[in-house]
Short mmCIF file of C-alpha atoms and ligand atoms in Angstrom, two decimals:
data_model
loop_
_atom_site.label_atom_id
_atom_site.label_comp_id
_atom_site.label_asym_id
_atom_site.label_seq_id
_atom_site.Cartn_x
_atom_site.Cartn_y
_atom_site.Cartn_z
CA MET B 79 -34.88 3.81 -113.22
CA ARG B 80 -32.16 3.34 -110.57
CA PRO B 81 -31.58 6.42 -108.35
CA PHE B 82 -28.29 8.18 -108.73
CA TRP B 83 -26.68 6.82 -105.53
CA LEU B 84 -27.45 3.24 -106.24
CA GLU B 85 -26.33 3.54 -109.87
CA GLN B 86 -23.01 5.11 -108.76
CA ALA B 87 -22.59 2.31 -106.12
CA LEU B 88 -23.28 -0.42 -108.66
CA VAL B 89 -20.74 0.98 -111.08
CA ALA B 90 -18.15 1.02 -108.33
CA GLU B 91 -18.75 -2.50 -106.95
CA SER B 92 -17.29 -5.80 -108.14
CA CYS B 93 -19.74 -8.15 -106.28
CA ALA B 94 -21.45 -10.84 -108.50
CA PRO B 95 -25.21 -10.72 -108.47
CA CYS B 96 -27.11 -12.88 -105.98
CA GLU B 97 -29.09 -15.49 -107.92
CA PRO B 98 -32.92 -15.72 -107.36
CA LEU B 99 -34.00 -18.57 -105.21
CA ALA B 100 -34.72 -21.62 -107.28
CA GLY B 101 -36.33 -24.48 -105.34
CA ASP B 102 -37.33 -25.09 -101.74
CA THR B 103 -34.86 -24.44 -98.95
CA ARG B 104 -34.53 -24.28 -95.16
CA ALA B 105 -32.97 -21.72 -92.82
CA ASP B 106 -32.77 -20.83 -89.14
CA VAL B 107 -33.78 -17.25 -89.90
CA CYS B 108 -35.29 -15.79 -93.07
CA ILE B 109 -35.15 -12.04 -93.56
CA VAL B 110 -37.36 -10.40 -96.10
CA GLY B 111 -36.04 -7.20 -97.50
CA GLY B 112 -32.53 -6.13 -98.35
CA GLY B 113 -32.37 -2.49 -97.13
CA TYR B 114 -30.51 -1.27 -94.07
CA THR B 115 -32.93 -2.89 -91.66
CA GLY B 116 -32.78 -6.41 -93.18
CA LEU B 117 -28.99 -6.29 -93.78
CA TRP B 118 -28.00 -4.89 -90.35
CA THR B 119 -30.17 -7.52 -88.79
CA ALA B 120 -28.48 -10.27 -90.79
CA ILE B 121 -24.97 -8.96 -90.08
CA MET B 122 -25.68 -8.62 -86.36
CA LEU B 123 -27.15 -12.12 -86.15
CA LYS B 124 -24.00 -13.49 -87.83
CA GLU B 125 -21.61 -11.50 -85.70
CA GLN B 126 -23.44 -12.58 -82.55
CA ASN B 127 -24.12 -16.16 -83.60
CA PRO B 128 -21.93 -17.34 -86.53
CA GLU B 129 -23.54 -20.81 -86.49
CA LEU B 130 -26.97 -19.38 -87.37
CA ASP B 131 -28.05 -20.15 -90.96
CA VAL B 132 -29.48 -16.72 -92.04
CA LEU B 133 -31.09 -16.34 -95.45
CA LEU B 134 -32.17 -12.94 -96.88
CA ILE B 135 -34.54 -12.51 -99.82
CA GLU B 136 -35.05 -9.22 -101.68
CA ALA B 137 -37.74 -8.64 -104.26
CA ASP B 138 -35.41 -6.39 -106.43
CA ILE B 139 -31.71 -5.92 -105.68
CA CYS B 140 -30.43 -4.96 -102.21
CA GLY B 141 -30.66 -1.20 -101.88
CA ALA B 142 -33.51 -0.80 -104.46
CA GLY B 143 -35.77 0.62 -101.67
CA ALA B 144 -35.24 3.71 -99.56
CA SER B 145 -31.79 2.63 -98.44
CA GLY B 146 -30.24 3.13 -101.88
CA ARG B 147 -31.94 6.45 -102.62
CA ASN B 148 -32.11 8.51 -99.47
CA GLY B 149 -30.44 11.86 -98.59
CA GLY B 150 -27.57 10.20 -96.72
CA CYS B 151 -28.07 12.36 -93.61
CA ALA B 152 -27.24 10.09 -90.66
CA LEU B 153 -28.84 11.85 -87.71
CA SER B 154 -29.61 11.09 -84.06
CA TRP B 155 -33.00 11.17 -82.41
CA SER B 156 -32.13 14.39 -80.45
CA ALA B 157 -34.72 16.36 -82.37
CA LYS B 158 -37.37 13.73 -81.50
CA TYR B 159 -36.69 14.09 -77.78
CA PHE B 160 -40.09 15.45 -76.92
CA THR B 161 -41.94 12.69 -78.66
CA LEU B 162 -39.69 10.06 -77.06
CA GLU B 163 -40.25 11.51 -73.60
CA ARG B 164 -44.06 11.81 -74.14
CA LEU B 165 -44.35 8.24 -75.25
CA PHE B 166 -41.71 6.44 -73.28
CA GLY B 167 -40.76 8.53 -70.30
CA VAL B 168 -37.46 10.35 -69.54
CA GLU B 169 -35.29 7.45 -68.79
CA GLU B 170 -36.00 5.60 -72.04
CA ALA B 171 -36.02 8.84 -74.07
CA VAL B 172 -32.52 9.66 -72.79
CA ARG B 173 -31.30 6.09 -73.39
CA LEU B 174 -32.63 6.17 -77.02
CA VAL B 175 -31.11 9.59 -77.80
CA LYS B 176 -27.78 8.29 -76.63
CA GLU B 177 -28.12 4.97 -78.49
CA SER B 178 -29.05 6.94 -81.69
CA GLU B 179 -25.81 8.84 -81.36
CA ARG B 180 -23.97 5.67 -80.69
CA SER B 181 -25.33 4.23 -83.94
CA ILE B 182 -23.90 7.15 -85.98
CA HIS B 183 -20.48 6.41 -84.67
CA ALA B 184 -21.01 2.58 -85.04
CA ILE B 185 -21.72 2.98 -88.72
CA GLY B 186 -18.38 4.71 -89.11
CA THR B 187 -16.57 1.95 -87.11
CA PHE B 188 -18.32 -0.68 -89.28
CA CYS B 189 -17.16 0.99 -92.53
CA GLU B 190 -13.64 1.09 -91.20
CA GLN B 191 -13.65 -2.49 -89.86
CA TYR B 192 -14.97 -3.98 -93.18
CA ALA B 193 -13.38 -1.48 -95.51
CA VAL B 194 -16.73 -0.28 -96.74
CA ASP B 195 -16.22 2.89 -98.74
CA ALA B 196 -19.52 4.68 -98.23
CA ASP B 197 -18.11 8.24 -98.16
CA TYR B 198 -18.86 8.23 -94.36
CA ARG B 199 -17.95 11.63 -92.97
CA LEU B 200 -18.53 12.35 -89.34
CA ASP B 201 -18.69 16.11 -89.92
CA GLY B 202 -21.83 16.90 -87.84
CA THR B 203 -25.15 18.59 -88.66
CA LEU B 204 -26.46 22.03 -88.59
CA TYR B 205 -30.16 22.69 -87.77
CA THR B 206 -30.93 26.14 -89.06
CA ALA B 207 -33.68 28.70 -89.61
CA THR B 208 -34.30 30.05 -93.09
CA ASN B 209 -36.91 32.62 -92.25
CA ARG B 210 -37.78 34.64 -89.15
CA ALA B 211 -40.72 32.38 -88.25
CA GLN B 212 -38.29 29.35 -87.83
CA CYS B 213 -35.94 31.28 -85.60
CA GLY B 214 -36.04 29.98 -82.12
CA SER B 215 -37.97 26.84 -83.03
CA THR B 216 -35.14 24.56 -81.95
CA ASP B 217 -34.55 26.31 -78.58
CA ALA B 218 -37.07 24.26 -76.49
CA VAL B 219 -35.78 20.84 -77.52
CA ILE B 220 -32.13 21.86 -77.04
CA ALA B 221 -33.03 23.16 -73.49
CA ALA B 222 -34.71 19.75 -72.73
CA LEU B 223 -31.61 17.90 -74.00
CA GLU B 224 -29.43 20.11 -71.86
CA ARG B 225 -31.66 19.42 -68.78
CA ASN B 226 -31.13 15.72 -69.26
CA GLY B 227 -27.39 15.97 -69.81
CA ILE B 228 -27.67 14.67 -73.42
CA ASN B 229 -27.20 17.84 -75.43
CA SER B 230 -24.60 17.75 -78.18
CA PHE B 231 -25.80 20.97 -79.94
CA SER B 232 -24.23 24.40 -79.63
CA GLN B 233 -25.52 27.59 -81.17
CA ARG B 234 -23.03 29.14 -83.58
CA PRO B 235 -22.73 32.72 -84.65
CA VAL B 236 -24.80 33.38 -87.83
CA ALA B 237 -21.68 34.26 -89.88
CA ASP B 238 -20.09 30.88 -89.00
CA VAL B 239 -23.35 29.08 -89.79
CA GLN B 240 -23.63 30.71 -93.16
CA ARG B 241 -19.98 29.87 -93.95
CA MET B 242 -20.28 26.25 -92.83
CA ALA B 243 -23.53 25.81 -94.66
CA GLY B 244 -22.32 27.60 -97.74
CA SER B 245 -25.44 29.84 -97.80
CA SER B 246 -26.49 33.22 -96.49
CA LYS B 247 -30.13 32.05 -96.32
CA HIS B 248 -29.50 30.72 -92.83
CA LEU B 249 -30.52 33.09 -90.11
CA GLU B 250 -29.47 30.90 -87.16
CA GLY B 251 -27.87 27.56 -86.53
CA TRP B 252 -27.26 24.90 -83.98
CA PHE B 253 -24.40 22.46 -84.70
CA SER B 254 -23.94 18.97 -83.31
CA PRO B 255 -20.84 16.88 -84.09
CA ALA B 256 -22.91 13.64 -83.58
CA ALA B 257 -24.00 13.30 -87.16
CA ALA B 258 -22.60 12.01 -90.41
CA SER B 259 -23.18 12.09 -94.10
CA VAL B 260 -22.94 9.00 -96.29
CA GLN B 261 -23.38 7.84 -99.85
CA PRO B 262 -26.42 5.77 -99.09
CA GLY B 263 -26.19 3.43 -102.02
CA LYS B 264 -22.63 2.51 -101.26
CA LEU B 265 -23.55 1.94 -97.65
CA VAL B 266 -26.27 -0.43 -98.46
CA ARG B 267 -24.27 -2.36 -101.01
CA GLY B 268 -21.36 -2.47 -98.57
CA LEU B 269 -23.71 -4.00 -96.03
CA ARG B 270 -24.74 -6.54 -98.57
CA ARG B 271 -21.10 -7.42 -99.35
CA VAL B 272 -20.28 -7.83 -95.62
CA ALA B 273 -23.42 -9.91 -95.03
CA LEU B 274 -22.33 -12.23 -97.84
CA GLN B 275 -18.80 -12.34 -96.35
CA LEU B 276 -20.24 -13.39 -93.02
CA GLY B 277 -22.09 -16.23 -94.63
CA VAL B 278 -25.54 -14.78 -94.99
CA ARG B 279 -27.26 -16.44 -98.00
CA ILE B 280 -28.87 -13.68 -100.21
CA HIS B 281 -31.31 -14.23 -103.04
CA GLU B 282 -32.17 -11.04 -104.97
CA HIS B 283 -35.04 -10.81 -107.49
CA THR B 284 -36.94 -13.13 -105.03
CA ALA B 285 -40.08 -11.61 -103.56
CA MET B 286 -41.98 -13.15 -100.75
CA THR B 287 -45.44 -13.85 -102.23
CA GLY B 288 -47.05 -15.38 -99.16
CA LEU B 289 -46.30 -16.12 -95.52
CA GLU B 290 -47.62 -19.25 -93.89
CA GLU B 291 -47.41 -19.09 -90.08
CA GLY B 292 -46.17 -21.99 -88.06
CA ARG B 293 -42.97 -23.62 -86.69
CA PRO B 294 -41.28 -23.50 -89.04
CA ALA B 295 -42.89 -20.71 -90.91
CA GLY B 296 -43.33 -20.99 -94.76
CA ILE B 297 -42.13 -18.09 -96.84
CA GLN B 298 -43.41 -18.45 -100.39
CA THR B 299 -41.55 -17.01 -103.43
CA PRO B 300 -42.24 -17.51 -107.13
CA ASN B 301 -39.78 -20.44 -107.45
CA GLY B 302 -39.60 -22.13 -104.10
CA THR B 303 -40.69 -22.00 -100.44
CA ILE B 304 -38.38 -21.20 -97.59
CA ARG B 305 -38.99 -23.05 -94.26
CA ALA B 306 -37.57 -20.98 -91.48
CA ASP B 307 -37.73 -21.15 -87.65
CA ARG B 308 -37.82 -17.42 -87.44
CA VAL B 309 -38.73 -14.64 -89.85
CA VAL B 310 -37.81 -10.99 -89.93
CA LEU B 311 -39.98 -8.76 -92.19
CA ALA B 312 -37.80 -5.81 -93.12
CA MET B 313 -39.90 -4.48 -95.93
CA ASN B 314 -40.38 -0.83 -94.90
CA ALA B 315 -43.00 0.95 -96.92
CA TRP B 316 -44.12 -2.40 -98.59
CA MET B 317 -45.45 -3.63 -95.21
CA ALA B 318 -48.52 -1.46 -95.48
CA ARG B 319 -49.76 -3.16 -98.50
CA ALA B 320 -48.56 -6.63 -97.78
CA PHE B 321 -50.28 -6.94 -94.30
CA PRO B 322 -53.80 -5.35 -93.87
CA GLN B 323 -53.25 -4.96 -90.11
CA PHE B 324 -50.45 -2.34 -90.91
CA GLU B 325 -52.39 -0.53 -93.63
CA ARG B 326 -53.20 2.48 -91.37
CA SER B 327 -50.04 2.43 -89.33
CA VAL B 328 -48.01 4.44 -91.88
CA ALA B 329 -48.66 7.00 -94.59
CA ILE B 330 -46.47 6.63 -97.69
CA VAL B 331 -45.09 9.89 -98.71
CA SER B 332 -42.17 10.87 -101.04
CA SER B 333 -38.98 12.74 -100.39
CA ASP B 334 -37.55 14.22 -103.50
CA MET B 335 -34.00 15.12 -104.32
CA LEU B 336 -31.54 16.44 -106.84
CA ILE B 337 -27.80 16.20 -107.24
CA THR B 338 -25.61 18.59 -109.19
CA GLU B 339 -22.60 17.89 -111.38
CA PRO B 340 -19.28 18.15 -109.54
CA ARG B 341 -18.18 21.70 -108.95
CA PRO B 342 -15.56 21.63 -106.24
CA ASP B 343 -14.42 25.10 -107.39
CA LEU B 344 -17.77 26.57 -106.51
CA LEU B 345 -18.04 24.65 -103.25
CA ASN B 346 -14.73 26.24 -102.20
CA GLU B 347 -16.11 29.65 -103.15
CA ILE B 348 -19.17 29.31 -101.03
CA GLY B 349 -17.38 27.58 -98.14
CA LEU B 350 -19.48 24.29 -98.18
CA THR B 351 -16.35 22.19 -97.90
CA SER B 352 -17.05 19.67 -95.18
CA GLY B 353 -19.44 16.74 -95.10
CA VAL B 354 -21.85 18.60 -92.71
CA THR B 355 -25.54 17.84 -93.25
CA VAL B 356 -27.75 20.95 -93.16
CA LEU B 357 -31.45 21.01 -92.35
CA ASP B 358 -33.81 24.02 -92.01
CA SER B 359 -36.72 24.03 -89.63
CA ARG B 360 -39.59 23.45 -91.94
CA ILE B 361 -41.97 20.72 -91.41
CA PHE B 362 -41.30 19.41 -94.91
CA VAL B 363 -37.65 20.00 -94.30
CA HIS B 364 -34.96 21.02 -96.84
CA TYR B 365 -31.83 19.00 -96.36
CA TYR B 366 -28.48 19.08 -98.06
CA HIS B 367 -24.82 18.15 -98.03
CA ASN B 368 -22.00 18.02 -100.42
CA THR B 369 -20.26 14.94 -101.75
CA PRO B 370 -16.51 14.24 -101.73
CA ASP B 371 -16.33 14.69 -105.47
CA GLY B 372 -17.72 18.30 -105.15
CA ARG B 373 -21.49 17.97 -105.76
CA ILE B 374 -24.42 19.33 -103.83
CA MET B 375 -27.31 16.99 -103.07
CA LEU B 376 -30.48 18.77 -101.90
CA GLY B 377 -33.75 17.14 -100.86
CA LYS B 378 -37.17 18.13 -99.67
CA GLY B 379 -39.82 15.93 -97.93
CA GLY B 380 -43.57 15.70 -98.06
CA ASN B 381 -44.48 15.97 -101.69
CA THR B 382 -46.27 12.96 -103.15
CA PHE B 383 -48.74 11.03 -100.97
CA ALA B 384 -49.76 7.52 -101.89
CA TYR B 385 -53.47 6.57 -101.68
CA GLY B 386 -53.90 3.50 -99.58
CA GLY B 387 -50.20 3.02 -99.05
CA ARG B 388 -49.68 2.07 -102.65
CA MET B 389 -46.26 1.92 -104.26
CA LEU B 390 -46.71 4.48 -107.01
CA PRO B 391 -44.74 4.19 -110.36
CA VAL B 392 -43.65 7.78 -109.76
CA PHE B 393 -41.37 6.64 -106.86
CA ASP B 394 -39.14 5.03 -109.45
CA GLN B 395 -39.01 8.04 -111.77
CA PRO B 396 -37.20 11.37 -111.85
CA SER B 397 -38.74 13.73 -109.34
CA PRO B 398 -41.95 15.43 -110.46
CA TYR B 399 -40.76 18.25 -108.32
CA ALA B 400 -37.59 18.88 -110.07
CA ASP B 401 -38.44 22.57 -110.78
CA LEU B 402 -39.17 23.23 -107.10
CA LEU B 403 -35.92 21.58 -106.15
CA ARG B 404 -34.01 23.55 -108.73
CA HIS B 405 -35.56 26.74 -107.43
CA SER B 406 -34.55 25.85 -103.82
CA LEU B 407 -31.02 25.07 -105.00
CA SER B 408 -30.63 28.56 -106.56
CA GLU B 409 -32.18 30.16 -103.48
CA PHE B 410 -29.73 28.49 -101.22
CA PHE B 411 -26.76 28.76 -103.51
CA PRO B 412 -27.03 31.62 -106.12
CA ALA B 413 -23.61 30.49 -107.39
CA PHE B 414 -25.09 27.14 -108.37
CA ALA B 415 -28.09 28.63 -110.28
CA GLU B 416 -26.62 27.71 -113.62
CA VAL B 417 -24.85 24.45 -112.61
CA LYS B 418 -26.12 21.36 -114.26
CA VAL B 419 -28.34 19.04 -112.29
CA GLU B 420 -27.10 15.59 -112.91
CA ALA B 421 -30.08 13.73 -111.65
CA THR B 422 -33.30 13.97 -109.72
CA TRP B 423 -35.24 11.18 -108.11
CA ASN B 424 -37.62 10.40 -105.25
CA GLY B 425 -38.73 7.49 -103.17
CA PRO B 426 -41.33 6.33 -100.68
CA SER B 427 -40.94 7.10 -96.90
CA ASP B 428 -42.99 5.22 -94.35
CA ARG B 429 -44.31 7.94 -92.03
CA SER B 430 -45.77 6.66 -88.81
CA VAL B 431 -48.21 8.58 -86.65
CA THR B 432 -45.43 9.19 -84.06
CA GLY B 433 -42.57 9.86 -86.45
CA LEU B 434 -40.75 6.88 -84.83
CA PRO B 435 -40.27 3.32 -86.17
CA PHE B 436 -41.97 0.44 -84.43
CA PHE B 437 -41.09 -3.13 -83.98
CA GLY B 438 -43.05 -6.18 -82.90
CA GLN B 439 -43.92 -9.88 -83.25
CA MET B 440 -46.92 -10.75 -85.39
CA SER B 441 -47.63 -14.46 -85.48
CA ALA B 442 -49.53 -16.71 -83.07
CA SER B 443 -46.41 -18.97 -83.04
CA GLY B 444 -44.23 -16.04 -81.82
CA ASN B 445 -41.59 -16.34 -84.56
CA VAL B 446 -42.29 -13.60 -87.09
CA PHE B 447 -40.78 -10.18 -86.24
CA TYR B 448 -41.04 -6.86 -88.04
CA GLY B 449 -39.76 -3.31 -87.92
CA PHE B 450 -40.56 -0.25 -90.01
CA GLY B 451 -42.01 3.28 -89.85
CA TYR B 452 -38.70 5.25 -89.80
CA SER B 453 -40.51 8.25 -91.08
CA GLY B 454 -37.78 9.55 -93.38
CA SER B 455 -35.15 9.25 -90.74
CA GLY B 456 -33.64 5.76 -90.91
CA VAL B 457 -29.97 6.06 -92.02
CA GLY B 458 -28.75 6.01 -88.39
CA PRO B 459 -31.83 4.52 -86.75
CA CYS B 460 -31.86 1.39 -88.98
CA HIS B 461 -28.69 0.42 -87.09
CA MET B 462 -30.74 0.48 -83.93
CA GLY B 463 -33.48 -1.44 -85.81
CA GLY B 464 -30.85 -4.17 -86.54
CA GLN B 465 -29.93 -4.42 -82.85
CA ILE B 466 -33.69 -4.65 -81.91
CA LEU B 467 -34.59 -7.30 -84.40
CA ALA B 468 -31.41 -9.37 -83.87
CA SER B 469 -32.24 -9.37 -80.12
CA MET B 470 -35.87 -10.34 -80.70
CA VAL B 471 -34.91 -13.03 -83.09
CA GLN B 472 -32.48 -14.58 -80.54
CA GLY B 473 -34.97 -14.13 -77.66
CA LEU B 474 -32.47 -12.06 -75.68
CA ASP B 475 -33.44 -10.17 -72.58
CA ASN B 476 -31.82 -6.75 -72.93
CA ALA B 477 -32.62 -3.05 -73.14
CA TRP B 478 -33.82 -3.52 -76.69
CA THR B 479 -36.27 -6.26 -76.01
CA ARG B 480 -37.49 -4.39 -72.92
CA SER B 481 -37.89 -1.22 -74.88
CA PRO B 482 -41.44 0.05 -75.61
CA LEU B 483 -40.25 0.46 -79.18
CA ILE B 484 -41.09 -3.20 -79.65
CA ASN B 485 -44.82 -2.80 -78.79
CA GLY B 486 -45.93 -2.32 -82.40
CA PRO B 487 -47.57 0.78 -83.89
CA LEU B 488 -48.41 3.45 -81.37
CA GLY B 489 -51.09 5.08 -83.43
CA PHE B 490 -53.18 4.66 -86.65
CA PHE B 491 -54.09 7.05 -89.41
CA PRO B 492 -57.76 7.23 -90.27
CA PRO B 493 -59.04 4.98 -93.11
CA GLU B 494 -59.06 5.96 -96.77
CA PRO B 495 -60.17 8.17 -98.28
CA ILE B 496 -59.93 10.26 -95.12
CA ARG B 497 -56.22 9.74 -94.69
CA TYR B 498 -55.38 10.65 -98.23
CA LEU B 499 -57.64 13.73 -98.34
CA GLY B 500 -56.52 14.76 -94.87
CA SER B 501 -52.80 14.36 -95.84
CA LEU B 502 -53.30 16.63 -98.86
CA MET B 503 -55.26 19.16 -96.81
CA VAL B 504 -52.37 19.26 -94.26
CA ARG B 505 -49.72 19.28 -96.87
CA ASN B 506 -51.33 22.16 -98.70
CA ALA B 507 -51.79 24.09 -95.41
CA ILE B 508 -48.14 23.60 -94.56
CA ARG B 509 -47.13 24.91 -98.01
CA ARG B 510 -49.34 27.99 -97.64
CA LYS B 511 -48.01 28.59 -94.12
CA GLU B 512 -44.32 28.22 -95.11
CA ARG B 513 -44.76 30.35 -98.24
CA ALA B 514 -46.30 33.12 -96.09
CA GLU B 515 -43.51 32.84 -93.53
CA ASP B 516 -40.83 32.95 -96.30
CA HIS B 517 -42.34 36.28 -97.43
CA GLY B 518 -42.52 37.61 -93.84
CA ARG B 519 -46.33 37.50 -93.79
CA PRO B 520 -48.31 36.00 -90.86
CA PRO B 521 -49.85 32.58 -91.93
CA ARG B 522 -53.59 31.96 -91.78
CA HIS B 523 -54.77 30.80 -88.43
CA LEU B 524 -56.35 27.63 -89.93
CA ASP B 525 -53.17 26.71 -91.84
CA VAL B 526 -51.19 26.91 -88.64
CA ARG B 527 -53.63 24.70 -86.84
CA LEU B 528 -53.67 22.16 -89.69
CA ALA B 529 -49.81 22.18 -89.89
CA LYS B 530 -49.76 21.12 -86.20
CA PHE B 531 -50.99 17.63 -87.25
CA ALA B 532 -47.73 17.02 -89.13
CA ALA B 533 -45.46 18.91 -86.71
CA ALA B 534 -46.44 16.75 -83.84
CA ALA B 535 -44.34 13.93 -85.21
CA GLY B 536 -41.13 15.83 -84.75
CA LYS B 537 -38.48 17.82 -86.58
CA ALA B 538 -36.02 16.75 -89.10
CA ASP B 539 -38.01 13.95 -90.68
CA LYS B 540 -37.23 13.80 -94.47
CA GLY B 541 -40.53 12.12 -95.45
C1 LIG O 872 -36.21 9.74 -100.85
C2 LIG O 872 -35.76 9.42 -99.42
C3 LIG O 872 -34.94 10.23 -98.73
C4 LIG O 872 -34.58 9.90 -97.45
N1 LIG O 872 -33.58 10.62 -96.82
C5 LIG O 872 -33.13 10.20 -95.52
C6 LIG O 872 -32.01 10.88 -94.96
O1 LIG O 872 -31.41 11.79 -95.43
N2 LIG O 872 -31.62 10.45 -93.66
C7 LIG O 872 -32.35 9.45 -93.05
O2 LIG O 872 -31.99 9.22 -91.88
N3 LIG O 872 -33.33 8.78 -93.65
C8 LIG O 872 -33.77 9.09 -94.86
N4 LIG O 872 -34.73 8.45 -95.49
C9 LIG O 872 -35.29 7.23 -94.80
C10 LIG O 872 -34.35 6.00 -95.00
O3 LIG O 872 -33.94 5.85 -96.28
C11 LIG O 872 -35.26 4.76 -94.54
O4 LIG O 872 -35.78 4.91 -93.34
C12 LIG O 872 -34.35 3.48 -94.59
O5 LIG O 872 -33.58 3.38 -95.76
C13 LIG O 872 -35.23 2.22 -94.33
O6 LIG O 872 -34.50 1.09 -94.61
P1 LIG O 872 -35.30 -0.25 -94.63
O7 LIG O 872 -34.26 -1.32 -94.87
O8 LIG O 872 -36.19 -0.39 -93.52
O9 LIG O 872 -36.21 -0.18 -95.99
P2 LIG O 872 -35.88 -0.17 -97.45
O10 LIG O 872 -34.52 0.25 -97.77
O11 LIG O 872 -36.94 0.39 -98.24
O12 LIG O 872 -35.81 -1.81 -97.77
C14 LIG O 872 -37.00 -2.54 -97.85
C15 LIG O 872 -36.70 -3.59 -98.96
O13 LIG O 872 -37.80 -4.61 -98.87
C16 LIG O 872 -37.94 -5.05 -100.23
N5 LIG O 872 -39.24 -5.65 -100.30
C17 LIG O 872 -40.42 -5.20 -100.32
N6 LIG O 872 -41.38 -6.05 -100.40
C18 LIG O 872 -40.66 -7.27 -100.54
C19 LIG O 872 -41.17 -8.67 -100.65
N7 LIG O 872 -42.46 -8.94 -100.74
N8 LIG O 872 -40.24 -9.55 -100.75
C20 LIG O 872 -38.90 -9.25 -100.67
N9 LIG O 872 -38.45 -8.00 -100.56
C21 LIG O 872 -39.37 -7.03 -100.45
C22 LIG O 872 -37.82 -3.82 -101.06
O14 LIG O 872 -37.51 -4.06 -102.36
C23 LIG O 872 -36.77 -3.00 -100.33
O15 LIG O 872 -35.45 -3.12 -100.89
C24 LIG O 872 -35.10 8.80 -96.79
C25 LIG O 872 -36.11 8.03 -97.44
C26 LIG O 872 -36.41 8.34 -98.74
C27 LIG O 872 -37.38 7.44 -99.51
#
């Protein structure tokens, strides 16, 4: 099953399919994975060095992974400031927050420059509270952003928040203009179109089945081997199974979402008329935005956990949490209670221990690079990932190649079955805690303590 966004993007596009690789070939750079990370890297390499022969292979079609099915909330790393500061120090944390905001704008500029119609709307984001317990939970990070001169958020009167967000469920709200919403499938297919236009060779339905280190490296596929001087592994959640050294660096967890039929009349009625993205302050956050054709898309993170980082069949099926999503939809928007849900879907997010992606180099010969672990927050940050990987591939000395983000995973989950059982224990504790808070009851002490394991990674992750 193709998720709604990708299906809609495929119907709208006129690009011919990219044929699978048939036979052996050679390239300066081979990129494995046709999502935002792989495609941004390919595009940046070609923009910076048009002579480079860049070849990208994708196991399915470009956008079949998280990039064609996410919530389309392009957010900065502001909410991750404390994690960034703890891991990397103030200076780098400040730089990364600024860069993450720059990426949001850069995606818009890119769409304009290459006429990519990805429904990009720079209408900001609202971080809200939907119960009393959540109220005030954003204050500390905003104060830290303010202290460091990088705060783009301002608190809005509750009435304004409720009007902008189209729901009286919100009890407080911080607005930042440095955020956008996109149609994620159109964005990734637009990136593919531009990559082709710039001369990137793309083979879809071409999975890497083996990697032979060396100079050049050998990338095996079912119908041919690619010899490449440099390799970029941009396989996101698939990295954990493909390379045993990464098995414990991420936990694979679903985010689930629904989209309604178009009802612009009702959107007008409730006031949700801009492309603002709205996120509450749960650990497994609710997130939503409207679409230019008058739908509401609503998602919720942290539902299905995959044992041993496996890609479960359910990730390619309608959401098993459709009833829960439907319930949330009518709680946020009573006017939409009877509106038809056009589709539900879900997908795998690669949640790292820190909630941040990590990048690195993994071969003795120094020519195989990787980046993943976006933790449900990659729409904007993958643009930074592209800059990092393009810089690493070219051996540049710049702020990206000097960043501690390129030091590989900064933590590991326990081995199975502990990771799986632990994840379920924490998830269930979070559910009990948030249910209690929704009903104005104090949560159990143990649930609060367990929930802290997940909260440590940071706010606004959609996985
Ligand atoms: C349901 C969901 C909702 C989300 N919502 C948001 C959101 O609202 N905002 C936000 O910022 N982030 C969100 N995210 C996260 C965001 O979508 C990801 O961080 C981002 O798309 C990662 O891009 P990527 O290119 O690294 O990975 P992907 O898009 O997953 O691309 C990896 C690609 O590698 C391919 N591949 C795997 N193995 C092989 C192989 N052996 N050979 C060749 N190709 C291979 C896969 O088929 C896939 O296409 C969400 C994620 C999910 C799953």
